[in-house]
């Protein structure tokens, strides 16, 4: 009678089991007790770690799939063909895990199918939903040849090969739409996102950064696969990807600087504030430092140098997505958010599952070309081995020195930003000493309701109530009266301003911040 052979117990397997247990417990709480019991989200801050990291970063990390597919199949740059399958695998897993994260984040996950039948073509979310669904389907088809080859299913393999070019073209279009539409998602919150990150070019920035991130992920995964399975890509191919990254990061940096100058937001980056410090840290870590490293030829052609550069790009752009979705909102709105341990546990579980699935695919499917597979005795740990190899020691030392200087500076900037955030939170928590705020905060002695004079074209008079317009948790007269709204005298008809436009009620009643002025006249107007 044969015995069942259990997997060997290692440190990383124990860590994986702990992560899975914590993630599964959090999952039970999330789907039995809701978002309120499992997250630190609120009505004032509805998007947190699951959107900022799991969705935005997951989609961006998958960009290598469409980038390399287009390079090889459309532009016929055959040198990069060995990289296509690992990139497609990464993209496929990335999108599958994005869908999992969306199910966690949706208040009513059982309604996730609604975009299929309830079309709202004016909604950015509608475009995002369809792009996720369609591109996941395309990636599944692009991934399928690895499965068919593994089990020698010649007929479906032949059909998929015949459809490769149309699939690649559709995939490139969908992915380009999706990468940029995630940036478009934040164009609808111009009053909530800090000026350092809000820009009309945000969709372009998301798309360009995703291309650089896709290259970095291919390098990163190649080295991890070498470490775990003895399978990797040729160093000269990875070095060429490093050149591509330099060009893409350079374009991104120039566009970003030009955009800040044109919008007059350049100075904000150098102010000693939470937002300014985090912005500088993000760009130093994810753009400037990798460009400097990769411009040095002996670093670009060195295992350790390429690996460190790719890690910097990945970390920098993860920080960018978190800054856009969390830091930028916090800095501008004065609302603070830190994910609950359950949010962190679920995110960690999703990332761990991604690594496990990638490892299983590399182990059992023809992801890497056979000629790239190295014997087990050549498998070496990374990156410590580079420091011990005599021929690579000088280059590794240079990489380490630059990493300490540039990476350390980025960490110091981020730490400074977090200190500013802590001081800001302390100030916000301190009761206000201003007389007006004290009156509102403690007694909420709001003015009486006022009825606006009725225009001849109006369907009915409108009675304005401060009670329904003042946030009792953050009462402040200056939210309205310091900017667009001055005190309107009731004996004067406000006919010089169309109350529906963005200079009046339409500023907030846009369907996003509050119900839309087009939702129905009787919501505000009292009909005879």
XYZ file of C-alpha atoms in Angstrom:
528
model
C 0.000 0.000 0.000
C 1.544 3.238 -1.155
C 1.741 6.165 1.219
C 0.626 9.667 0.331
C 3.701 11.875 0.119
C 3.129 15.202 1.838
C 4.909 18.339 0.563
C 8.088 19.211 2.412
C 7.544 21.783 5.123
C 9.558 24.917 4.351
C 9.580 28.436 5.750
C 7.754 29.927 2.743
C 5.111 27.208 2.760
C 4.382 27.930 6.417
C 4.095 31.642 5.565
C 1.749 30.779 2.694
C -0.497 28.715 4.973
C -0.694 31.556 7.528
C -1.548 34.055 4.764
C -4.274 31.783 3.394
C -5.825 31.199 6.841
C -5.925 34.952 7.585
C -7.314 35.684 4.116
C -10.013 33.020 4.340
C -11.114 34.222 7.794
C -11.353 37.789 6.442
C -13.303 36.470 3.464
C -15.890 34.874 5.730
C -16.282 38.126 7.694
C -16.503 40.171 4.482
C -19.288 38.105 2.918
C -21.250 37.401 6.093
C -21.054 40.772 7.869
C -20.378 43.189 5.007
C -17.867 45.894 4.121
C -18.446 47.849 7.322
C -17.299 44.982 9.542
C -14.278 44.019 7.455
C -12.884 47.289 6.075
C -11.991 50.824 7.133
C -14.019 52.246 4.240
C -16.741 54.841 4.743
C -19.173 56.944 2.722
C -16.547 59.704 2.707
C -13.790 57.302 1.594
C -15.408 54.478 -0.402
C -12.341 53.279 -2.353
C -9.414 51.871 -0.435
C -6.742 49.201 -0.689
C -8.773 46.736 -2.752
C -9.317 49.283 -5.529
C -5.973 51.099 -5.208
C -3.775 48.009 -5.075
C -5.700 44.951 -6.184
C -7.522 46.497 -9.145
C -5.363 49.413 -10.324
C -2.040 47.666 -9.733
C -3.320 44.283 -10.925
C -4.382 45.694 -14.269
C -1.172 47.697 -14.669
C 1.044 44.712 -13.831
C -0.666 42.811 -16.644
C 0.336 45.340 -19.295
C 3.297 43.259 -20.449
C 0.867 40.878 -22.153
C -0.528 43.273 -24.718
C 2.770 45.144 -25.121
C 4.864 42.116 -26.053
C 2.083 40.464 -28.059
C 1.883 43.557 -30.237
C 5.670 43.742 -30.608
C 5.987 40.102 -31.698
C 2.791 39.320 -33.611
C 2.008 42.699 -35.186
C 5.447 44.273 -35.612
C 7.228 40.907 -36.101
C 10.116 41.604 -33.715
C 10.916 37.930 -33.277
C 13.702 38.470 -30.743
C 11.074 38.954 -28.068
C 9.000 35.871 -28.907
C 10.389 33.831 -25.934
C 9.037 36.502 -23.572
C 5.473 36.496 -24.930
C 4.165 33.461 -23.052
C 5.397 34.516 -19.588
C 3.937 37.974 -20.240
C 0.564 36.556 -21.341
C 0.491 34.265 -18.297
C 1.146 37.245 -16.038
C -1.577 39.281 -17.717
C -4.106 36.435 -17.533
C -3.471 35.806 -13.841
C -3.487 39.549 -13.176
C -6.925 40.020 -14.695
C -8.360 36.937 -12.959
C -7.192 38.292 -9.609
C -8.588 41.743 -10.452
C -12.006 40.138 -10.893
C -11.618 38.396 -7.529
C -10.714 41.732 -5.890
C -13.733 43.435 -7.484
C -16.033 40.801 -6.003
C -14.642 41.647 -2.563
C -15.005 45.392 -3.065
C -18.498 45.533 -4.541
C -21.182 46.245 -1.975
C -23.479 43.775 -3.734
C -21.103 41.344 -5.479
C -23.993 39.188 -6.672
C -24.879 42.051 -9.055
C -21.533 41.909 -10.854
C -23.302 40.610 -13.971
C -25.451 43.758 -14.307
C -23.225 45.505 -16.900
C -23.964 42.620 -19.261
C -27.625 43.576 -19.582
C -27.918 47.045 -18.028
C -25.996 49.234 -20.434
C -24.973 52.717 -19.351
C -22.751 53.847 -22.184
C -22.010 57.207 -20.522
C -20.431 55.586 -17.478
C -16.687 55.078 -17.165
C -17.386 52.119 -14.895
C -19.399 50.520 -17.703
C -16.382 50.732 -20.022
C -14.082 49.372 -17.326
C -16.395 46.428 -16.649
C -16.667 45.462 -20.302
C -12.937 45.846 -20.929
C -12.170 43.575 -17.955
C -14.576 40.904 -19.158
C -13.590 40.985 -22.825
C -9.848 41.230 -22.283
C -9.927 38.382 -19.735
C -11.647 36.271 -22.394
C -9.026 37.230 -24.988
C -6.210 36.433 -22.552
C -7.779 33.052 -21.807
C -7.732 32.281 -25.530
C -4.130 33.511 -25.865
C -3.168 31.380 -22.858
C -4.956 28.258 -24.139
C -2.148 27.070 -26.532
C 0.009 26.304 -23.464
C -2.731 24.011 -22.168
C -3.371 22.428 -25.571
C 0.345 21.756 -26.087
C 0.640 20.216 -22.635
C -2.048 17.634 -23.447
C -1.275 17.500 -27.202
C -4.699 18.648 -28.373
C -3.766 19.344 -31.961
C -7.129 20.376 -33.407
C -7.990 23.201 -30.966
C -4.329 24.226 -31.091
C -4.562 24.634 -34.848
C -7.739 26.721 -34.538
C -6.193 29.035 -31.923
C -3.062 29.490 -34.032
C -5.236 30.554 -36.958
C -6.936 33.142 -34.748
C -3.751 34.467 -33.125
C -3.393 37.736 -35.066
C -7.063 38.820 -34.710
C -6.923 37.925 -31.001
C -3.767 39.968 -30.506
C -5.257 42.994 -32.278
C -8.470 42.802 -30.233
C -6.437 42.316 -27.060
C -4.226 45.330 -27.750
C -7.253 47.562 -28.396
C -9.116 46.376 -25.298
C -6.095 46.639 -23.044
C -5.234 50.131 -24.277
C -8.834 51.193 -23.628
C -8.820 49.621 -20.205
C -5.460 50.919 -19.007
C -6.409 54.467 -19.955
C -10.028 54.194 -18.752
C -8.811 53.426 -15.231
C -7.142 56.821 -15.346
C -10.370 58.312 -16.720
C -12.115 56.974 -13.647
C -10.435 59.652 -11.550
C -11.286 62.459 -13.965
C -14.774 62.469 -12.461
C -13.437 63.616 -9.071
C -11.598 66.874 -9.901
C -12.604 68.385 -6.559
C -11.415 65.399 -4.536
C -8.062 64.466 -6.092
C -4.964 66.524 -5.280
C -3.589 68.656 -8.111
C -0.287 66.758 -8.147
C -2.113 63.696 -9.460
C -5.280 65.070 -11.022
C -4.667 65.907 -14.651
C -6.583 65.743 -17.931
C -3.684 63.544 -19.074
C -4.289 60.992 -16.328
C -5.492 58.304 -18.818
C -2.313 58.843 -20.863
C -0.137 58.583 -17.752
C -1.852 55.340 -16.735
C -1.296 53.855 -20.175
C 2.384 54.837 -20.551
C 3.277 53.749 -17.031
C 1.547 50.414 -17.613
C 3.808 49.731 -20.610
C 6.935 50.361 -18.506
C 5.499 48.280 -15.706
C 4.775 45.386 -18.067
C 8.441 45.279 -19.121
C 9.583 45.422 -15.497
C 7.266 42.591 -14.494
C 8.610 40.374 -17.289
C 12.180 40.893 -16.016
C 11.113 40.404 -12.410
C 9.261 37.170 -13.107
C 12.047 35.811 -15.274
C 14.501 36.079 -12.390
C 12.068 34.630 -9.869
C 11.389 31.702 -12.212
C 15.141 31.179 -12.526
C 15.395 31.109 -8.763
C 12.495 28.708 -8.268
C 12.442 26.506 -11.358
C 15.729 27.027 -13.178
C 13.862 28.571 -16.128
C 14.697 31.990 -17.398
C 15.078 34.151 -20.500
C 18.325 35.154 -22.172
C 20.086 38.041 -20.500
C 20.451 40.024 -23.732
C 16.668 39.899 -24.231
C 16.101 41.213 -20.739
C 18.742 43.898 -21.300
C 16.828 45.019 -24.405
C 13.688 45.242 -22.276
C 15.731 47.453 -19.962
C 16.424 49.806 -22.884
C 12.717 49.918 -23.709
C 11.960 50.791 -20.093
C 14.386 53.716 -20.186
C 12.666 55.172 -23.249
C 9.149 54.696 -21.885
C 10.051 56.064 -18.441
C 11.758 59.044 -20.092
C 8.650 59.862 -22.125
C 6.518 59.538 -18.996
C 8.817 61.815 -16.999
C 8.879 64.539 -19.668
C 5.100 64.476 -20.114
C 4.558 64.553 -16.366
C 6.846 67.547 -15.891
C 5.298 69.436 -18.805
C 1.807 68.765 -17.459
C 2.707 70.043 -13.986
C 4.199 73.211 -15.456
C 1.182 73.944 -17.659
C -1.266 73.436 -14.780
C 0.826 75.519 -12.386
C 1.166 72.592 -9.982
C 4.949 72.248 -10.228
C 5.611 74.156 -6.998
C 3.272 71.861 -5.053
C 5.719 68.992 -5.506
C 8.419 70.814 -3.546
C 6.275 72.064 -0.694
C 6.907 70.376 2.677
C 3.526 68.636 2.715
C 2.198 65.108 2.860
C 1.243 65.156 -0.824
C 4.459 66.822 -1.997
C 6.744 64.365 -0.227
C 4.816 61.287 -1.409
C 4.799 62.614 -4.980
C 8.569 63.099 -4.989
C 9.158 59.677 -3.405
C 7.006 57.983 -6.030
C 8.809 59.579 -8.953
C 12.298 59.146 -7.522
C 11.727 55.460 -6.778
C 9.794 54.421 -9.872
C 11.172 56.671 -12.616
C 14.357 58.602 -11.892
C 16.287 55.868 -10.055
C 15.599 53.100 -12.652
C 16.506 55.473 -15.505
C 19.853 56.279 -13.872
C 20.592 52.605 -13.229
C 19.583 51.367 -16.669
C 21.473 54.095 -18.525
C 24.701 52.518 -17.238
C 25.486 49.708 -19.697
C 27.245 47.382 -17.277
C 24.294 47.592 -14.875
C 21.819 47.029 -17.692
C 23.711 43.892 -18.785
C 24.061 42.569 -15.270
C 21.614 40.142 -13.619
C 21.574 41.948 -10.317
C 21.325 45.414 -11.877
C 18.374 44.455 -14.065
C 16.596 42.792 -11.176
C 16.992 45.786 -8.860
C 15.895 48.216 -11.604
C 12.777 46.160 -12.332
C 11.883 45.974 -8.633
C 12.216 49.775 -8.366
C 9.865 50.296 -11.312
C 7.308 47.874 -9.867
C 7.409 49.447 -6.396
C 7.352 52.976 -7.793
C 4.271 52.414 -9.893
C 2.473 50.535 -7.131
C 3.128 53.648 -5.056
C 1.785 55.788 -7.907
C -1.506 53.897 -8.073
C -1.889 54.055 -4.282
C -1.083 57.766 -4.328
C -3.722 58.426 -6.975
C -6.413 56.389 -5.245
C -5.615 57.072 -1.574
C -2.943 59.711 -0.888
C -4.299 62.198 -3.431
C -7.834 61.892 -2.036
C -6.652 62.118 1.582
C -4.435 65.128 0.941
C -7.171 67.089 -0.776
C -10.247 66.076 1.179
C -8.750 66.033 4.657
C -10.196 62.557 5.228
C -7.827 59.881 6.442
C -7.907 56.189 5.668
C -5.788 53.242 6.673
C -6.824 49.746 5.633
C -8.056 47.318 8.256
C -6.049 44.191 8.889
C -8.728 42.220 7.046
C -8.267 44.324 3.913
C -4.515 43.713 4.132
C -5.071 39.984 4.739
C -7.318 39.630 1.684
C -4.895 41.570 -0.516
C -1.953 39.499 0.708
C -3.912 36.303 0.039
C -4.721 37.413 -3.521
C -1.064 38.244 -4.214
C 0.052 34.917 -2.723
C -2.451 33.053 -4.895
C -1.016 34.860 -7.918
C 2.480 33.598 -7.109
C 1.204 30.070 -6.480
C -0.715 29.932 -9.768
C 2.243 31.371 -11.693
C 4.520 28.756 -10.141
C 2.167 25.911 -10.982
C 1.799 27.127 -14.562
C 5.574 27.390 -15.043
C 6.083 23.949 -13.513
C 3.472 22.059 -15.527
C 2.935 24.046 -18.738
C 5.308 25.034 -21.586
C 5.542 28.684 -20.535
C 9.269 29.104 -21.088
C 10.982 27.811 -24.237
C 12.699 24.452 -23.694
C 16.115 25.749 -24.748
C 15.967 28.354 -21.968
C 15.572 25.756 -19.238
C 18.746 25.383 -17.234
C 19.866 22.359 -15.213
C 19.052 22.465 -11.536
C 22.706 22.744 -10.487
C 22.874 26.142 -12.199
C 20.022 27.510 -10.129
C 21.406 30.117 -7.772
C 19.752 32.354 -5.250
C 19.140 35.944 -6.222
C 20.340 38.551 -5.677
C 22.893 37.552 -3.033
C 24.874 35.400 -5.471
C 25.751 38.443 -7.563
C 27.555 39.937 -4.603
C 29.671 36.808 -4.175
C 30.605 36.276 -7.823
C 34.100 37.782 -8.396
C 33.398 38.918 -11.973
C 30.171 40.686 -10.964
C 31.252 42.032 -7.613
C 32.199 45.538 -8.822
C 28.994 46.006 -10.782
C 26.932 44.655 -7.888
C 28.682 47.081 -5.540
C 27.832 49.968 -7.879
C 24.218 48.849 -8.034
C 24.060 48.604 -4.258
C 25.597 52.057 -3.791
C 23.145 53.711 -6.198
C 20.246 51.785 -4.700
C 21.130 52.924 -1.204
C 21.457 56.564 -2.304
C 18.397 56.764 -4.564
C 16.174 54.247 -2.837
C 17.134 55.575 0.573
C 16.242 59.106 -0.537
C 12.846 57.903 -1.723
C 12.221 56.148 1.585
C 13.260 59.277 3.492
C 10.847 61.385 1.434
C 8.011 58.934 2.042
C 8.781 58.876 5.764
C 8.746 62.674 5.849
C 5.376 62.636 4.053
C 3.930 60.216 6.588
C 5.115 62.466 9.415
C 3.293 65.395 7.800
C 0.225 63.153 7.582
C 0.434 62.310 11.285
C 0.657 65.994 12.216
C -2.282 66.740 9.930
C -4.371 64.026 11.583
C -3.530 65.406 15.031
C -4.568 68.901 13.964
C -7.800 67.623 12.459
C -8.664 65.665 15.588
C -8.121 68.746 17.780
C -11.391 70.647 18.416
C -11.527 73.881 16.442
C -11.026 77.144 18.293
C -12.761 79.297 15.708
C -16.000 80.755 17.121
C -18.073 79.956 14.060
C -16.941 76.347 13.924
C -17.545 75.914 17.632
C -21.115 77.145 17.325
C -21.866 74.820 14.419
C -20.019 71.872 15.850
C -21.524 71.958 19.315
C -25.018 73.233 18.776
C -25.576 73.183 15.010
C -27.589 76.398 15.214
C -28.199 76.552 11.518
C -30.075 79.355 9.747
C -33.743 78.842 9.079
C -34.934 77.460 5.785
C -35.192 79.982 2.963
C -37.471 79.954 -0.007
C -36.003 81.246 -3.233
C -38.093 83.556 -5.401
C -39.633 81.653 -8.253
C -38.692 82.440 -11.821
C -41.481 82.466 -14.366
C -39.973 79.421 -16.106
C -39.543 77.501 -12.874
C -41.938 74.567 -12.252
C -42.263 75.553 -8.586
C -40.579 77.339 -5.681
C -37.487 75.891 -4.028
C -36.963 75.953 -0.289
C -33.329 75.648 0.719
C -32.588 73.837 3.977
C -29.218 74.056 5.709
C -30.134 70.974 7.709
C -30.019 68.746 4.642
C -26.921 70.410 3.181
C -24.551 70.591 6.142
C -22.451 67.541 7.011
C -23.000 67.174 10.781
C -19.693 65.334 11.140
C -17.718 68.114 9.430
C -19.838 71.272 9.566
C -18.269 74.242 7.846
C -19.902 77.347 6.340
C -16.910 77.937 4.072
C -17.578 74.804 2.040
C -20.238 76.764 0.129
C -20.085 80.401 1.111
C -16.393 81.004 0.568
C -16.475 80.119 -3.109
C -19.346 79.697 -5.493
C -22.218 80.543 -3.187
C -22.451 83.905 -1.557
C -25.255 84.621 0.842
C -28.299 85.017 -1.378
C -30.850 87.542 -0.145
C -34.351 86.160 -0.305
C -35.849 89.407 -1.509
C -33.726 89.295 -4.638
C -34.532 86.746 -7.297
C -31.327 84.927 -8.307
C -32.184 85.291 -11.964
C -28.749 86.368 -13.072
C -27.496 82.835 -12.408
C -29.012 79.651 -13.751
C -29.353 77.660 -10.529
C -28.876 74.428 -12.469
C -25.419 75.210 -13.818
C -22.094 74.597 -12.100
C -21.998 78.107 -10.645
C -24.894 77.252 -8.378
C -26.751 74.070 -7.379
C -25.309 72.139 -10.309
C -21.844 72.329 -8.741
C -22.687 69.558 -6.287
C -25.886 68.125 -7.753
C -24.066 66.440 -10.619
C -25.074 62.843 -9.924
C -21.743 62.144 -8.233
C -21.400 64.350 -5.188
C -25.167 64.526 -4.757
C -28.234 63.581 -6.756
C -28.370 65.124 -10.208
C -30.474 68.171 -11.055
C -31.846 66.017 -13.877
C -33.136 63.308 -11.529
C -36.551 64.958 -11.245
C -37.980 68.460 -10.661
C -39.993 67.493 -7.608
C -36.878 66.598 -5.679
C -36.278 70.333 -5.122
C -39.232 72.202 -6.630
C -42.537 72.204 -4.834
C -45.133 71.766 -7.543
C -48.566 73.392 -7.207
